Short mmCIF file of C-alpha atoms and ligand atoms in Angstrom, two decimals:
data_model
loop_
_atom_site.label_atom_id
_atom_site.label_comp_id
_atom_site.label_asym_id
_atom_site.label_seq_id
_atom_site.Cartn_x
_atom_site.Cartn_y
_atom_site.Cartn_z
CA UNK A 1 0.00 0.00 0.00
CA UNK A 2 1.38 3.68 -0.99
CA UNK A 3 2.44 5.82 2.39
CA UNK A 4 -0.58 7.76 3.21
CA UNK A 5 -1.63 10.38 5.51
CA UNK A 6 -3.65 7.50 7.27
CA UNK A 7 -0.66 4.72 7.71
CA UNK A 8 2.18 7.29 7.61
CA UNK A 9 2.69 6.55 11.57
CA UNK A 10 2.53 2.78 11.71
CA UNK A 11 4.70 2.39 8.72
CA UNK A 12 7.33 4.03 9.90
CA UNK A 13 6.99 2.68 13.25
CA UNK A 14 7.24 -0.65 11.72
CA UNK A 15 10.26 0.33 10.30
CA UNK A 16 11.71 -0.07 13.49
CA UNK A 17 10.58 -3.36 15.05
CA UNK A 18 13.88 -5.40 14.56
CA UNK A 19 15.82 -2.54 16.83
CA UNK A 20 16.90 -4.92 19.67
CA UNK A 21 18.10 -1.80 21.81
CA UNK A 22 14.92 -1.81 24.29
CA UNK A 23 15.41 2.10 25.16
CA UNK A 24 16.20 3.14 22.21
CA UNK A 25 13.17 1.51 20.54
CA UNK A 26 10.89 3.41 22.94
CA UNK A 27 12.42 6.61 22.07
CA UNK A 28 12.29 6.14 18.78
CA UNK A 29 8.54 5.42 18.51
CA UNK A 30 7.95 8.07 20.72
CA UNK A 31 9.50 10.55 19.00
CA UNK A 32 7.59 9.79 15.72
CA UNK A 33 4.70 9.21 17.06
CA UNK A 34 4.44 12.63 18.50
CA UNK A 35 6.36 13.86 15.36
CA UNK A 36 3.74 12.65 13.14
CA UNK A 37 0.72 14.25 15.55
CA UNK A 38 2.43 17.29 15.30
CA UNK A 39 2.69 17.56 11.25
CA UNK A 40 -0.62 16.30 11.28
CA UNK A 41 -2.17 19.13 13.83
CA UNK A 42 -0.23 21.91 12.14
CA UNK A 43 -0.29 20.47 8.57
CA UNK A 44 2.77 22.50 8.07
CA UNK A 45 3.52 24.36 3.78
CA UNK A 46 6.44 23.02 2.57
CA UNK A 47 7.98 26.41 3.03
CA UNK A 48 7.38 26.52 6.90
CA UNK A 49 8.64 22.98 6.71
CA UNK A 50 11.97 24.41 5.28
CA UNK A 51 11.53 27.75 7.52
CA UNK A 52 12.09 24.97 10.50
CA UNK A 53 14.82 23.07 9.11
CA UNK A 54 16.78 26.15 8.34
CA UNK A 55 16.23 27.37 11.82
CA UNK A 56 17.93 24.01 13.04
CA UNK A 57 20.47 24.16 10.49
CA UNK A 58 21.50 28.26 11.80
CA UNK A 59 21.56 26.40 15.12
CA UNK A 60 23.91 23.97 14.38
CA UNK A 61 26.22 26.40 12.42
CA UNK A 62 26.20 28.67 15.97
CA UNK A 63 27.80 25.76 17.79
CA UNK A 64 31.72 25.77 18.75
CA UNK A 65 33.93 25.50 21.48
CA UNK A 66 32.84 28.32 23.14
CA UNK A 67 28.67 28.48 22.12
CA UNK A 68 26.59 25.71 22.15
CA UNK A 69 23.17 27.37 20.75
CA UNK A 70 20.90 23.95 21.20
CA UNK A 71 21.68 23.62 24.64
CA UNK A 72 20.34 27.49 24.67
CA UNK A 73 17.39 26.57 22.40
CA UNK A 74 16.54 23.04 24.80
CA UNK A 75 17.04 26.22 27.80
CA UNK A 76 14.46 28.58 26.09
CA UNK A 77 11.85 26.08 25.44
CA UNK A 78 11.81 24.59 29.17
CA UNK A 79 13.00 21.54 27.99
CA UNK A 80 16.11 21.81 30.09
CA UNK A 81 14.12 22.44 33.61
CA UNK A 82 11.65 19.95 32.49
CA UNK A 83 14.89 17.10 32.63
CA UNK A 84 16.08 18.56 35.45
CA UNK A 85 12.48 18.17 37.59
CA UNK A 86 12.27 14.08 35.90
CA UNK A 87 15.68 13.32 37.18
CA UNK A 88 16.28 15.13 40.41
CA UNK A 89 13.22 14.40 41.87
CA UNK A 90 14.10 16.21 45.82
CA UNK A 91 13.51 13.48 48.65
CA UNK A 92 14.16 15.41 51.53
CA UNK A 93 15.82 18.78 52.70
CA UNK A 94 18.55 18.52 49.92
CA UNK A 95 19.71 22.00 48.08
CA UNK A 96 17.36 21.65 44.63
CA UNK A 97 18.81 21.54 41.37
CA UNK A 98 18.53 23.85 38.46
CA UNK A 99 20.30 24.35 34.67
CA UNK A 100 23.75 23.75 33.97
CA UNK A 101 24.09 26.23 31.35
CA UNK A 102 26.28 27.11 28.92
CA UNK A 103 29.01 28.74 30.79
CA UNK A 104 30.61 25.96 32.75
CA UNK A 105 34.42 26.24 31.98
CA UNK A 106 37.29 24.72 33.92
CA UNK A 107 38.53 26.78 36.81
CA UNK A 108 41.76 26.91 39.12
CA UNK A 109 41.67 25.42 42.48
CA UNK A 110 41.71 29.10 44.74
CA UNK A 111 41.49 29.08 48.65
CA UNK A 112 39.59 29.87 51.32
CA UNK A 113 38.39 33.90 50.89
CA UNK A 114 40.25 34.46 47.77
CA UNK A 115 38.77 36.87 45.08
CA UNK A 116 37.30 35.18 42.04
CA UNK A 117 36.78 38.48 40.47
CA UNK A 118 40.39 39.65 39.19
CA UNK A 119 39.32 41.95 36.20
CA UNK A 120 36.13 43.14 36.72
CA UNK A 121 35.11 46.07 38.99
CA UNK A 122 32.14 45.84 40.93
CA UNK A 123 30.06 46.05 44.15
CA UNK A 124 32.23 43.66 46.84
CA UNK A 125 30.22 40.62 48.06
CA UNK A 126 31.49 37.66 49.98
CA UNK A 127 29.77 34.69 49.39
CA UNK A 128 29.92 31.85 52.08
CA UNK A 129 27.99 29.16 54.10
CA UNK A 130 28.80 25.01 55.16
CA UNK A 131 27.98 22.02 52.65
CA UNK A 132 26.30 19.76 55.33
CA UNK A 133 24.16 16.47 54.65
CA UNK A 134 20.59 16.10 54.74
CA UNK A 135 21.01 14.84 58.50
CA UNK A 136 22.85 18.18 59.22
CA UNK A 137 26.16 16.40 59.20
CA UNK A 138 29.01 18.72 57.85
CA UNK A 139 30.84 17.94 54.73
CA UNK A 140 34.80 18.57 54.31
CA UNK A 141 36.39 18.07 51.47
CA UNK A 142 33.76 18.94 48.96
CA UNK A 143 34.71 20.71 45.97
CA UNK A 144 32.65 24.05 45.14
CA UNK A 145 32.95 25.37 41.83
CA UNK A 146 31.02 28.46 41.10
CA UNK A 147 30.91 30.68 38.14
CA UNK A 148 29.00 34.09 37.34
CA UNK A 149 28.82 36.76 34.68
CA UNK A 150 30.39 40.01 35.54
CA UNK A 151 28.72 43.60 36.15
CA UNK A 152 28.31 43.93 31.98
CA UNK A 153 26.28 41.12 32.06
CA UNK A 154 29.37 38.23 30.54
CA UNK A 155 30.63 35.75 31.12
CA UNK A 156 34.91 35.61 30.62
CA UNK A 157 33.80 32.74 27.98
CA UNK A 158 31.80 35.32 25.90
CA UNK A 159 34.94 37.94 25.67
CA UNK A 160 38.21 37.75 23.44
CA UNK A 161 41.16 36.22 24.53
CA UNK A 162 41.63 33.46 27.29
CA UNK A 163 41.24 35.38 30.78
CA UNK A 164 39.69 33.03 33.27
CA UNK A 165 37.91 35.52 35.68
CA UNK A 166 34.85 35.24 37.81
CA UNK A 167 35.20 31.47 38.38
CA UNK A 168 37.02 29.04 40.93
CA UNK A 169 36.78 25.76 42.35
CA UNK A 170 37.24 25.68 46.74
CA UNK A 171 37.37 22.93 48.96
CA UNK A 172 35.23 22.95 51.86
CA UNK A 173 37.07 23.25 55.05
CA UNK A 174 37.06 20.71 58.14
CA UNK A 175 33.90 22.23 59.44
CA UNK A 176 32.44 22.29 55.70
CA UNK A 177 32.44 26.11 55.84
CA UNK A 178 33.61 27.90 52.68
CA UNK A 179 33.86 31.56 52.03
CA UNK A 180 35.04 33.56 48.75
CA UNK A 181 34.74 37.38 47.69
CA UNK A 182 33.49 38.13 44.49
CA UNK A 183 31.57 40.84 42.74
CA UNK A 184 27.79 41.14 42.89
CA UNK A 185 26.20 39.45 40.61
CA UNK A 186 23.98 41.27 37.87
CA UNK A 187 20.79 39.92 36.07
CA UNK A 188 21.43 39.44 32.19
CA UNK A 189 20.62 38.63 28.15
CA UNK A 190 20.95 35.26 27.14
CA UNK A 191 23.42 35.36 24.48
CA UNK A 192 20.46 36.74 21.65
CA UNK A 193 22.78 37.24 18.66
CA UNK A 194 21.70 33.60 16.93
CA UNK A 195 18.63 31.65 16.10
CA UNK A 196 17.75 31.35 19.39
CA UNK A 197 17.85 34.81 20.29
CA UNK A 198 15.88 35.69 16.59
CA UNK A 199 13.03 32.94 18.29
CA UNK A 200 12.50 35.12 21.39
CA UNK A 201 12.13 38.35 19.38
CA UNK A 202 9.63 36.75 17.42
CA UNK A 203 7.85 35.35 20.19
CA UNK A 204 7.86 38.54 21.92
CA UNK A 205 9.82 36.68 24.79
CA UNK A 206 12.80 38.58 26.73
CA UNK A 207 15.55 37.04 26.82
CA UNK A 208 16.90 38.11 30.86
CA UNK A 209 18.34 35.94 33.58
CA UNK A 210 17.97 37.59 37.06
CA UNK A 211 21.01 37.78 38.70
CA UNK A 212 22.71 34.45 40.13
CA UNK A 213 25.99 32.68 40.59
CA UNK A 214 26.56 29.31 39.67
CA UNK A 215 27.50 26.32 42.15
CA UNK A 216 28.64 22.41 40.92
CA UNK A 217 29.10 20.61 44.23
CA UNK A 218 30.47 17.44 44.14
CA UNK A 219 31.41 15.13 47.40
CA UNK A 220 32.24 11.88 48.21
CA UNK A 221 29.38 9.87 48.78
CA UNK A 222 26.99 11.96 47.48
CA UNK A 223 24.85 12.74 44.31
CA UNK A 224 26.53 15.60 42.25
CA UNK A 225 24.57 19.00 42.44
CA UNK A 226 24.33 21.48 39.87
CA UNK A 227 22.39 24.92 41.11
CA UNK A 228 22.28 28.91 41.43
CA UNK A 229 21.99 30.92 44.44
CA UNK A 230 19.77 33.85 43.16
CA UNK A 231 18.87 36.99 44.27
CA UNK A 232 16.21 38.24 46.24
CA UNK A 233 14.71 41.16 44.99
CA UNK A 234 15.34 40.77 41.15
CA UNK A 235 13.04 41.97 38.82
CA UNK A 236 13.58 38.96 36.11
CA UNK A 237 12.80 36.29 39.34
CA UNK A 238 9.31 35.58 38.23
CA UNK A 239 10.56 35.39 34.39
CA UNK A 240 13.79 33.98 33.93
CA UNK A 241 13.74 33.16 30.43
CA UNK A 242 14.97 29.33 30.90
CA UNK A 243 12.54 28.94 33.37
CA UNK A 244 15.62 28.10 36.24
CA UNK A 245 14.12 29.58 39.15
CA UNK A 246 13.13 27.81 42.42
CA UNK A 247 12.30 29.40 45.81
CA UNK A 248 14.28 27.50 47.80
CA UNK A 249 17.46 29.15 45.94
CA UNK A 250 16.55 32.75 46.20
CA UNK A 251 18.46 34.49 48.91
CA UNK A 252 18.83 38.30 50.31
CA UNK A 253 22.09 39.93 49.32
CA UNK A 254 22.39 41.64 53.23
CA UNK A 255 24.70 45.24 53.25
CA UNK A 256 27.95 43.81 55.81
CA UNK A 257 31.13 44.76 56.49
CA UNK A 258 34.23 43.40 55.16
CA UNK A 259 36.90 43.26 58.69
CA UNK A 260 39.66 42.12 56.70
CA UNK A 261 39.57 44.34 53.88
CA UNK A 262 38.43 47.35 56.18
CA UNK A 263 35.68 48.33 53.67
CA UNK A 264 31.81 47.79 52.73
CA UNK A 265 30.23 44.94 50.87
CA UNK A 266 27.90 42.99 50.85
CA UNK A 267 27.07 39.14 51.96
CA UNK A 268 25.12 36.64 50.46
CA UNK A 269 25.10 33.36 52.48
CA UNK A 270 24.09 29.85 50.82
CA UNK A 271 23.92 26.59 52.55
CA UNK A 272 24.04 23.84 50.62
CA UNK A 273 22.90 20.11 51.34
CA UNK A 274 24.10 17.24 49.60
CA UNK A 275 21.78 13.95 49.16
CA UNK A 276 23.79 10.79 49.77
CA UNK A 277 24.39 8.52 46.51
C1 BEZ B 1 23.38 30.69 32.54
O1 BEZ B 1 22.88 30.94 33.59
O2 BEZ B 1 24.59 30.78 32.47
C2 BEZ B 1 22.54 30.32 31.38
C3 BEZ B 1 21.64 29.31 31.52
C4 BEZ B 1 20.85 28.97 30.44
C5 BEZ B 1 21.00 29.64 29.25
C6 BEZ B 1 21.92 30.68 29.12
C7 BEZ B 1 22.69 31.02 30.20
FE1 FE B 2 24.33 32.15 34.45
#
């Protein structure tokens, strides 16, 4: 029989049944199978049909070493938070988990207090609080990497040149305390200069961040946790444009007083609680 509108879906289905791979069967049928209701709801023109694959194909083309514009695209459309919820489902008082994002980048080991912002000029903030279990036991040893985008809104990764600045890894002390100074983080655009950012235009969507700083926490024993500390107050909180926001991560920046620097800044304290493996 010719491939019809009617059999389109079980044909092609069919043209999987030898796949032995179990998963990959499943995914496979699902993905058509919604495919197919979705070309069959919209009943796309070939020239939207070629609008889309061009879309894909500029999104692609974006990708590098430095820019990876489908993660951003998989960020815009929710899909990312919508992974995270499935697969780090919370179970008790651990810290909750939000997007990795595209800025992750290796980072030197610094110590306790150090400065993670060496070439940007901002408001001073110290950043600090103890990794502990979910039965309140501290952690030492764990390693904290954090990473942030500067007071114009960028990440070190988005500039010229090869200047690692406004990330670090620290190891969490005997008492699982850690500390480090920094600048104060700023809310900002998604990188908007690709597909991605032509989509939100045209779905009148803005494409804002409110203002955070990255953590990866990983200890022995324990389930790795990606997350953001963000900040109270923001005005992009209740429309961050990946959809990363979660209560329990939104903390006030508090005006303090820096004793061993002898000047002004402010504090943001984070706690964070690791769930054993
Ligand atoms: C970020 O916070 O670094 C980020 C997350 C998702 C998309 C773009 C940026
Ligand atoms: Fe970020």
């Amino acid at each position: 029989m010719d491939f019809n509108e009617k059999n389109a879906t079980d044909a092609v289905l069919d043209s999987f049944s030898k796949i032995k791979d179990k998963r990959l069967k499943k995914i496979m049928n699902s993905i058509i199978t919604h495919l197919h209701e979705v070309v069959k709801e919209v009943e796309p023109t070939e020239d939207e049909w070629m609008k889309a694959i061009t879309f894909l194909t500029k999104t692609g083309q974006k990708c590098d070493d430095r820019r990876q514009e489908f993660i951003l695209l998989s960020d815009v459309l929710g899909v990312s938070m919508l992974l995270d919820a499935i697969n780090n489902r919370k179970t008790k008082d651990e810290t909750e988990t939000t997007v990795l994002g595209p800025f992750h980048a290796p980072s030197l080991t610094m110590s306790y207090g150090e400065n993670i912002a060496k070439n940007v000029v901002g408001d001073d903030c110290i950043v600090s609080g103890n990794v502990f279990d979910v039965n309140k036991n501290l952690i030492a040893g764990a390693s904290i990497e954090v990473w942030q985008s500067g007071p114009d809104g960028l990440y070190d990764v988005q500039k010229e040149g090869d200047v690692v600045d406004l990330r670090a890894t620290f190891i969490s002390l005997e008492d699982g305390s850690y500390l480090f100074r920094t600048v104060k983080p700023q809310f900002y655009p998604i990188p908007v200069d690709g597909p991605v950012g032509d989509l939100l235009n045209n779905l009148d969507r803005h494409p804002y961040r409110p203002a955070h700083i990255h953590f990866m926490v990983k200890a022995d024993g324990y389930k790795d946790l990606v997350t953001h500390v963000f900040i109270d107050g923001d005005k992009y909180l209740q429309s961050d444009t990946v959809f990363a926001v979660k209560k329990s991560l939104i903390r006030k920046l508090e005006k303090g007083f820096d004793s061993d620097e002898n000047k002004e800044c402010y504090h943001l304290e984070f706690d964070i609680v690791m769930e054993k493996k």
